[in-house]
Coordinates of C-alpha atoms and ligand atoms in Angstrom, one line a residue:
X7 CA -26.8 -4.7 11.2
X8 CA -24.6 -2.9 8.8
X9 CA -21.1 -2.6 9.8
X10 CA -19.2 -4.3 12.3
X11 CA -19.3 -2.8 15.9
X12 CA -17.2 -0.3 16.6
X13 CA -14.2 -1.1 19.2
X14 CA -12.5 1.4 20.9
X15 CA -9.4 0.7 22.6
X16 CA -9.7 0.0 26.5
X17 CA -13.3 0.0 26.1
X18 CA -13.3 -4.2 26.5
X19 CA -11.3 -6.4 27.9
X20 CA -9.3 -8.7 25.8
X21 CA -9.5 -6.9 22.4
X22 CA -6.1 -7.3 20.5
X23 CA -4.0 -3.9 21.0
X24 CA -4.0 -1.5 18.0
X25 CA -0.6 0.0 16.9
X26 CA -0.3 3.6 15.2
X27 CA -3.3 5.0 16.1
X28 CA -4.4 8.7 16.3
X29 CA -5.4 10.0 19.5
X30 CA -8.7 11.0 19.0
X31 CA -10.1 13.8 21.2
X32 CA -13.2 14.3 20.7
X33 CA -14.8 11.0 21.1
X34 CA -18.3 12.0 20.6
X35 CA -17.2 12.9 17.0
X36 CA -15.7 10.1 16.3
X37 CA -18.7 7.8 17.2
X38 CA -20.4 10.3 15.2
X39 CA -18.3 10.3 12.2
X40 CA -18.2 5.9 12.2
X41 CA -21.8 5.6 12.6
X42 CA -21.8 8.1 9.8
X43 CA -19.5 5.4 7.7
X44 CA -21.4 2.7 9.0
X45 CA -24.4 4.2 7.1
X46 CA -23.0 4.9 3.8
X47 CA -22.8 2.5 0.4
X48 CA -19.4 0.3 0.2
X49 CA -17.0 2.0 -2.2
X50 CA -16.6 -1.1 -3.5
X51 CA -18.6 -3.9 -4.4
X52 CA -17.3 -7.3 -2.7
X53 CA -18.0 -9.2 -5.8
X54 CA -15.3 -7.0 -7.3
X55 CA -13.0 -8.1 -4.6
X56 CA -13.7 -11.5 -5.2
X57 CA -13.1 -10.2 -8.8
X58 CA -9.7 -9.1 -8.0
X59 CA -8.9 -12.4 -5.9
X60 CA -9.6 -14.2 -8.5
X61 CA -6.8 -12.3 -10.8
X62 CA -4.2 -12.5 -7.9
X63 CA -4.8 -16.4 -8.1
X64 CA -3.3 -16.2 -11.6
X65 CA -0.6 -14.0 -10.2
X66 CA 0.1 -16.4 -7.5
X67 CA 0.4 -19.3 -9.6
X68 CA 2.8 -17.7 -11.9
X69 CA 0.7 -16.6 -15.0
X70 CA 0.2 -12.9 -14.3
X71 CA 2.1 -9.9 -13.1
X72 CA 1.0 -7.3 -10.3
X73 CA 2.0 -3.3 -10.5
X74 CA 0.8 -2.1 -7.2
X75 CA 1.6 1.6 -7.3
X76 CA 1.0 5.3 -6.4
X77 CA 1.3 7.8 -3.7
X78 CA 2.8 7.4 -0.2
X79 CA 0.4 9.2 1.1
X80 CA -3.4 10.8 -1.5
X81 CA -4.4 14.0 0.1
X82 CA -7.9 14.6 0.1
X83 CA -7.9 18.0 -2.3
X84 CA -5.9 14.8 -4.4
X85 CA -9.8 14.5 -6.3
X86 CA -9.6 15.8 -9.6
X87 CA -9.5 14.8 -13.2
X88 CA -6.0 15.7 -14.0
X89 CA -4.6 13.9 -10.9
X90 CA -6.6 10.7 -10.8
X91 CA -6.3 10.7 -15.2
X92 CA -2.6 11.6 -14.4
X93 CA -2.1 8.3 -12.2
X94 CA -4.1 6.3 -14.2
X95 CA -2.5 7.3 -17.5
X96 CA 1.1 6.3 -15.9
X97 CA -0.2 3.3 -14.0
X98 CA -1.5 2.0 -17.6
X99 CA 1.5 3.0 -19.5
X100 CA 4.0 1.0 -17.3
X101 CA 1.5 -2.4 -17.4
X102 CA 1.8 -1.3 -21.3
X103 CA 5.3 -1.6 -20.8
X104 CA 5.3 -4.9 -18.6
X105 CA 2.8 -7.0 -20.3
X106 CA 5.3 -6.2 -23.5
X107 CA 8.3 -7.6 -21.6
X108 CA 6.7 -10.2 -19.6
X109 CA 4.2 -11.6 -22.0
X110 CA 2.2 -12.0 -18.9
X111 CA -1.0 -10.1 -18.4
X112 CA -0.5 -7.5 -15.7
X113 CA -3.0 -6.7 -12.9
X114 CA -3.3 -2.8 -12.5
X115 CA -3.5 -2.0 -8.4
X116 CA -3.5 1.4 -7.4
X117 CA -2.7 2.7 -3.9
X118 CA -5.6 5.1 -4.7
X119 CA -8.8 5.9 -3.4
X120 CA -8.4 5.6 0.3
X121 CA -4.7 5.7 1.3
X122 CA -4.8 9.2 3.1
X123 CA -3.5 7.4 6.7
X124 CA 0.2 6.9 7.9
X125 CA 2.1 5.3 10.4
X126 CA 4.8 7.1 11.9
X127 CA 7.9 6.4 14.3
X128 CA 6.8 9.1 16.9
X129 CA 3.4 10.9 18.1
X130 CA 4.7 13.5 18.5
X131 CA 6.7 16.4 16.7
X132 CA 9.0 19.1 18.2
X133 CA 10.1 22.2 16.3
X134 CA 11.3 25.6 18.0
X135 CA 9.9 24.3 21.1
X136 CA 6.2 23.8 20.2
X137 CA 5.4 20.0 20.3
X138 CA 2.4 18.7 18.4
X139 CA 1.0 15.5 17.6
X140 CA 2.7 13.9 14.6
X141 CA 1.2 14.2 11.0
X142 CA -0.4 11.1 10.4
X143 CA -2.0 11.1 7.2
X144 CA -4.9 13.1 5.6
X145 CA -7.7 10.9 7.2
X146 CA -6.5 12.1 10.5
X147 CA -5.1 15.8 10.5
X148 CA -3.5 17.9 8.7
X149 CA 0.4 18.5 7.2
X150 CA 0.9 22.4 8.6
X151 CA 2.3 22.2 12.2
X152 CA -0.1 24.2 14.1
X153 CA -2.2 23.0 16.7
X154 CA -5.6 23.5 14.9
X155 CA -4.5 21.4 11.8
X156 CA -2.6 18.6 13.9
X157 CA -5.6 18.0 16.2
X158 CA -7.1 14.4 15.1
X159 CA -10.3 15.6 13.4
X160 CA -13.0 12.7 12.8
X161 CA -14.8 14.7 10.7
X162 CA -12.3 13.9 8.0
X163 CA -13.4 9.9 7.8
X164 CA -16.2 11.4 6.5
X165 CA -14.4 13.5 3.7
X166 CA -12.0 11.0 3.1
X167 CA -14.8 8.8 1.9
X168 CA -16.1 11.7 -0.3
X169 CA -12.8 12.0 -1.9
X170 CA -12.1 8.1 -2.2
X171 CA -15.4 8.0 -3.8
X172 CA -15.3 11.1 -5.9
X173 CA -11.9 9.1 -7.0
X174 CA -13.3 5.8 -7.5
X175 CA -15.9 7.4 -10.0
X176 CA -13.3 9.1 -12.3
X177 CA -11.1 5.4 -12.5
X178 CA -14.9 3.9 -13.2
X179 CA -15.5 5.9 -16.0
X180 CA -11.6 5.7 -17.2
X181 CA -11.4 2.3 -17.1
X182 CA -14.9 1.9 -19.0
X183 CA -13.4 3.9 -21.7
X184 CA -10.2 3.1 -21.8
X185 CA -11.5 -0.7 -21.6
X186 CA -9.3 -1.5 -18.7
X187 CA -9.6 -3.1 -14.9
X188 CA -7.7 -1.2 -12.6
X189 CA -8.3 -2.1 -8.5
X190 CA -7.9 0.2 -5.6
X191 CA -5.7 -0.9 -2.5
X192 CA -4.5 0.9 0.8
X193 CA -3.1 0.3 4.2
X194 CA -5.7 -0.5 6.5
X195 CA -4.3 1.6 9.4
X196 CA -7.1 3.8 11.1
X197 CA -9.6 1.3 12.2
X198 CA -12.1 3.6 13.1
X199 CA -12.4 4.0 9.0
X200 CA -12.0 0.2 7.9
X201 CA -14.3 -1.0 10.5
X202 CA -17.0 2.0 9.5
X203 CA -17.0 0.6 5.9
X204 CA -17.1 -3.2 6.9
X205 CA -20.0 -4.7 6.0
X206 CA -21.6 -8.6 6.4
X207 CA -23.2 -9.5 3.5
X208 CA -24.7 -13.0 2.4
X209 CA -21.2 -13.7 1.3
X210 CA -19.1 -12.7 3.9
X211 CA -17.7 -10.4 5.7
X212 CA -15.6 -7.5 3.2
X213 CA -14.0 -4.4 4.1
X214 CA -15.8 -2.3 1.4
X215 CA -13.2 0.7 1.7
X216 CA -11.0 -0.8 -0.9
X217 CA -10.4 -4.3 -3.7
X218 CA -7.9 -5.3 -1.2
X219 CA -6.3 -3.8 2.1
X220 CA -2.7 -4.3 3.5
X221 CA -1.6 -4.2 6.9
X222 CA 2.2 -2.4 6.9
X223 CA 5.7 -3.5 8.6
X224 CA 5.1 -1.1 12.2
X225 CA 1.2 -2.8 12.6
X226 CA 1.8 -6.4 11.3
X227 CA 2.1 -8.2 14.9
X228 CA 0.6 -11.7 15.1
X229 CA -1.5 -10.9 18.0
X230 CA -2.4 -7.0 17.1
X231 CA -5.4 -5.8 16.2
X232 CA -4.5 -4.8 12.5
X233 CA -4.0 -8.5 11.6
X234 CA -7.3 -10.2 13.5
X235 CA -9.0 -7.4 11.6
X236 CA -8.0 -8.8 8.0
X237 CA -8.3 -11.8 9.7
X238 CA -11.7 -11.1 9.9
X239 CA -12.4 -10.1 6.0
X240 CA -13.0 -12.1 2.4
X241 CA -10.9 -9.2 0.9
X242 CA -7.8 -10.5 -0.8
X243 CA -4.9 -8.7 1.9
X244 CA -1.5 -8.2 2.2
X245 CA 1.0 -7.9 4.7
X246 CA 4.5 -6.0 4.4
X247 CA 7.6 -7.8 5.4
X248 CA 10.7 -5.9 6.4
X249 CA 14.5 -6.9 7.3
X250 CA 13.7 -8.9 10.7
X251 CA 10.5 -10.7 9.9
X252 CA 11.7 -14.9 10.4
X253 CA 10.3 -17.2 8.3
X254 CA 8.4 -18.6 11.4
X255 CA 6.2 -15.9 11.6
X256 CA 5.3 -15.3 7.9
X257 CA 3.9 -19.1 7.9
X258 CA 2.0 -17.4 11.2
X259 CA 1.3 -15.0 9.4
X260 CA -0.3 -17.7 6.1
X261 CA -1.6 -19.6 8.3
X262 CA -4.0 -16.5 10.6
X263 CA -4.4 -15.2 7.0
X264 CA -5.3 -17.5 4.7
X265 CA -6.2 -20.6 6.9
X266 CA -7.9 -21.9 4.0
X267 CA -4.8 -21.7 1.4
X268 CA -6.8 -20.0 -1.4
X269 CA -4.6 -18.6 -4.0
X270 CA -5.2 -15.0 -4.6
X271 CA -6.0 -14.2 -0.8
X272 CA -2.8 -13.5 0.5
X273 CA -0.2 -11.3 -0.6
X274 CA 3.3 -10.6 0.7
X275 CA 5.1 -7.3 -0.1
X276 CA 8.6 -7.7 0.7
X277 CA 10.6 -4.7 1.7
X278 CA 13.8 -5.7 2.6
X279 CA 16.0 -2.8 1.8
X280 CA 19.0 -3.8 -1.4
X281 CA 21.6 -4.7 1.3
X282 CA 19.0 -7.4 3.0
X283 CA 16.9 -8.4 0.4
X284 CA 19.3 -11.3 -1.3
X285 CA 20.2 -12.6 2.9
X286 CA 16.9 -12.4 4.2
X287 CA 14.2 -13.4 1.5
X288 CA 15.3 -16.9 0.5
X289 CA 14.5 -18.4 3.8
X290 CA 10.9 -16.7 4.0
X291 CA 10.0 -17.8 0.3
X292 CA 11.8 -21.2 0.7
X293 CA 9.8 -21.8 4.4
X294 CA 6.4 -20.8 2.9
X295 CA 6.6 -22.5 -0.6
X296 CA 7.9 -25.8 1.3
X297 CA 4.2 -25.6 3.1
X298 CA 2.4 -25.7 -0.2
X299 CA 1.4 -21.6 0.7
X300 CA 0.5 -20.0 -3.0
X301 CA 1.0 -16.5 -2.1
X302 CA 1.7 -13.7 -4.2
X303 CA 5.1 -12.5 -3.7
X304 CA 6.0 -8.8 -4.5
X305 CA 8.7 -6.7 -4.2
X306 CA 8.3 -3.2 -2.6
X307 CA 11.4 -1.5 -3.3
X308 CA 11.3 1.7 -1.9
X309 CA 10.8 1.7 1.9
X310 CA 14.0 -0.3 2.6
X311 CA 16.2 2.3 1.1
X312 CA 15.1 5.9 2.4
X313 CA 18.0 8.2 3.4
X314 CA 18.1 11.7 4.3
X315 CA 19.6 13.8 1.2
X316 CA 22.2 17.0 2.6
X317 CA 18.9 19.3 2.0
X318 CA 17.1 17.5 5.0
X319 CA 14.7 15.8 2.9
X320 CA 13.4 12.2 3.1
X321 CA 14.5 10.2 -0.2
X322 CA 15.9 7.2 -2.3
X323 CA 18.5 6.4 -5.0
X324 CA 16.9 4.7 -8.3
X325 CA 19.8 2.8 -8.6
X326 CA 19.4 1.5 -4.9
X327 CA 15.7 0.5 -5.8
X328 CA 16.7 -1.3 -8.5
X329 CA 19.3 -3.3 -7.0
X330 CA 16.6 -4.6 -4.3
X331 CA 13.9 -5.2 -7.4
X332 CA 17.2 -7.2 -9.3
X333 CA 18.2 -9.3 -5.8
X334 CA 14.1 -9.6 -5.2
X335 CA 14.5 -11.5 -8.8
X336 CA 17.6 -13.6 -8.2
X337 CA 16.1 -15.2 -5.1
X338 CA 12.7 -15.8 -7.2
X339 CA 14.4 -17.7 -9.8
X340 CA 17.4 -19.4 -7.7
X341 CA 14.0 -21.0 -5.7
X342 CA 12.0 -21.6 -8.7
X343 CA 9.3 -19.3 -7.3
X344 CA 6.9 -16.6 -9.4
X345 CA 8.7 -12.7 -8.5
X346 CA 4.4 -11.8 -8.8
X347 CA 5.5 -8.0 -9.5
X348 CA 6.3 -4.7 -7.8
X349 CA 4.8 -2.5 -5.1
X350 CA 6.3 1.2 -5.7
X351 CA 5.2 4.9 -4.5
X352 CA 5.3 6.9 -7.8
X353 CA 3.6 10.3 -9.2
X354 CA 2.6 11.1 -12.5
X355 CA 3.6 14.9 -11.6
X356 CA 7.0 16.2 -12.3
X357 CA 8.9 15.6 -9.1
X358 CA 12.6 15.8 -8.0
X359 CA 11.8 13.7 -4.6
X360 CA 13.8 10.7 -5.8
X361 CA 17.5 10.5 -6.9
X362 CA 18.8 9.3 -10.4
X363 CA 17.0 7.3 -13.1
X364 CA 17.7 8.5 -16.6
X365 CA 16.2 11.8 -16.0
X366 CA 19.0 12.2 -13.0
X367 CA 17.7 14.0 -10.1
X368 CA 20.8 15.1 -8.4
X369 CA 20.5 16.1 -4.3
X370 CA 20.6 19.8 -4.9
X371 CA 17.2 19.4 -7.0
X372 CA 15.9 17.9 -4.9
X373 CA 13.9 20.2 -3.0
X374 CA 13.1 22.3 -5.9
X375 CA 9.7 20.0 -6.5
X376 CA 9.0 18.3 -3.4
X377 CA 5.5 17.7 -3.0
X378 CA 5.1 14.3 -0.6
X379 CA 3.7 15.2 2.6
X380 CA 5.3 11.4 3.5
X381 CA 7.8 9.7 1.8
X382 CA 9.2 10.6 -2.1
X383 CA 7.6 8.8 -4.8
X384 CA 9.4 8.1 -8.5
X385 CA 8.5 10.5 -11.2
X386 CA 7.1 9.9 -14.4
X387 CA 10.4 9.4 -15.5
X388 CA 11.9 7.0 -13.1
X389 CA 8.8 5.3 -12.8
X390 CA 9.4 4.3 -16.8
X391 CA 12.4 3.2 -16.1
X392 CA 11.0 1.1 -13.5
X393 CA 9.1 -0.6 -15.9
X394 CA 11.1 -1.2 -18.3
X395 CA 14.2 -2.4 -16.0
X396 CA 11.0 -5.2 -14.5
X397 CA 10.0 -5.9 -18.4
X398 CA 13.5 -6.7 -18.9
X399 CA 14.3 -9.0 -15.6
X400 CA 11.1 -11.0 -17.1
X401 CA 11.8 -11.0 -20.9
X402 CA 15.6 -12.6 -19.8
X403 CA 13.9 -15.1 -18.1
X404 CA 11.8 -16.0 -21.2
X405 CA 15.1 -16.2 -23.3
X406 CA 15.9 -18.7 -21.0
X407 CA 19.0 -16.2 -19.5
Ligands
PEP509 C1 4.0 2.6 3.1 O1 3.7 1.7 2.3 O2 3.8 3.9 2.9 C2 4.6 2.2 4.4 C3 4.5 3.0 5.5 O3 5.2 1.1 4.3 P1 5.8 0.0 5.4 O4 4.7 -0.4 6.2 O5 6.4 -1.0 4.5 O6 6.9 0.8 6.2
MN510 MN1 5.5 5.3 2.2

């Protein structure tokens, strides 16, 4: 059989319940469009997830650096060569930048190629009186709030895999050029699409959307669905940590994951917010390093510090990002631990969706190029910066500083 069945919620009894997602309503599409998925080629091959696994090994035993970056949210006109060359000609300068400092070889993972879905704090949206369901990524609807474009529409797992594959071929041929490895990651959210591109091969079982899937902060419970269903795959995964998670459950969470203790398998993105992260992260590292756990440990500094600017817009402070990458370190090297690298929503187009960095984005520019349909990404700019402020945490710790 290719694929692993399809399960829908409430159609069998003791499934795990799935968080975050869409309200489907045509469900003789959706079957339609999964057995569709179910169908196609893998976007990926799992011997290049084993591939990757392998380099997140390194990463987790201290002897490589991980840049996990790109948009909040692809859209799925997002398919062309000056975007995808755009992203990869930023996401290879700042690993230029970082192998420099660190003197570590860095492992290139894009959030590219499949991260069109997001979870949101409400279904639904009011404005003027109209109340629609709640944009939820481009895999499931679309941005404008009218009803025909916020209607769930399965037909667009179909063209989201023509766009993350259309991607996937332009970073093939870049990297083979460029002589590079670069891996694709996204948040396995909408089921319906991870499942339809899960397949069981001689080796195992792999979600073939992506290198390596993470499950986020709102669908990480022990007992959900999102977490049985990485559970379930060789990929390496990760999981995001936010502000409340106890050190209890991320050995629950190492232990459901990665039973087996393979280095390289499990990744944890920390996103504690600036004002947390220096409290709150030294008992999770401290509890799952004490258990002998090699997990990667990365720092995601941007969705702990959103804030409304006066314009209404969604958006973060450079200086606030930095000061959760800077406490991030501290705790790594007051335990000893490897900080494995940096999880960050960036652009290589000309933004103003994030405040500060050297290029200083002050709150009255900021809506003059705000593009995200989710949350604001760094510029080209600030994403530098980013990069060189990392180089620098690692070259003090080389000087022995
Ligand atoms: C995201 O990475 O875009 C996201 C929604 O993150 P989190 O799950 O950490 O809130
Ligand atoms: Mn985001």
């Amino acid at each position: 059989m290719l694929g692993v069945p399809v399960r829908f919620p409430g159609e069998a009894p003791n499934l795990p319940p799935a968080a975050q997602q869409p309200d489907w309503p045509d469900r003789a599409a959706l079957h339609a469009a999964t057995a569709e998925l179910a169908s196609l080629p893998g976007l990926v091959a799992a011997a290049e997830s084993d591939a990757l696994r392998d380099r997140l090994a390194r990463v987790a035993r201290g002897e490589a650096v991980l840049l996990q970056s790109g948009d909040c949210a692809e859209s799925l006109d997002g398919a062309t060569p000056e975007r995808v060359g755009g992203k990869f000609g930023l996401l290879g300068r700042m690993a230029a930048v970082l192998t420099e400092g660190s003197g570590l070889p860095v492992v290139q993972l894009g959030r590219i190629a499949g991260q069109y879905a997001k979870p949101r704090s409400s279904p639904l949206e009011t404005l003027d009186g109209v109340t629609l369901p709640v944009y939820r990524g481009d895999l499931v609807n679309g941005c404008d709030f009218t009803a025909r474009d916020r209607t769930p529409d399965p037909s667009r797992l179909i063209r989201a895999y023509g766009a993350a594959s259309a991607t996937l071929g332009m970073l093939r041929e870049l990297t083979a050029r460029h002589g590079t490895e670069l891996w694709t990651s996204h948040e396995a959210l909408v089921l319906e699409y991870e499942r339809g591109l899960t397949r069981t091969t001689p080796a195992g079982t792999y979600d073939l959307s992506a290198h390596l899937v993470w499950i986020g902060e709102r669908t990480r419970a022990l007992d959900g669905a999102h977490i049985d269903f990485a559970a379930g795959i060789r990929n390496p995964v990760a999981v995001k940590l936010g502000p409340t998670t106890t050190p209890d459950e991320a050995l629950a969470l190492v232990d459901r994951l990665d039973p087996e203790r393979r280095p390289g398998r499990l990744t944890f993105i920390t996103r504690m917010g600036a004002e947390a992260v220096r409290d709150v992260l030294p008992d999770l590292v401290a509890k799952v390093t004490a258990d002998g756990a090699e997990v990667v440990w990365v720092c995601d500094p941007m969705h702990g510090n959103t804030f409304t600017a006066p314009s209404g817009h969604k958006t973060r402070h450079y200086d606030t990002v930095i000061d959760e990458v800077r406490g991030f370190f501290e705790v790594h090297r007051a335990l000893g631990t490897h900080p494995g690298g940096i999880h960050a929503e960036l652009t290589a187009e000309d933004v103003t969706e994030c405040l500060g960095g050297s290029c200083a984005i002050s709150p009255d520019e900021v809506p003059d190029r705000y593009e995200s349909t989710c949350d604001p990404r760094l510029n080209a700019c600030q994403a530098l910066d980013l990069a060189h402020e990392l180089a620098a945490r690692y070259v003090r710790h080389l000087d022995g500083a």
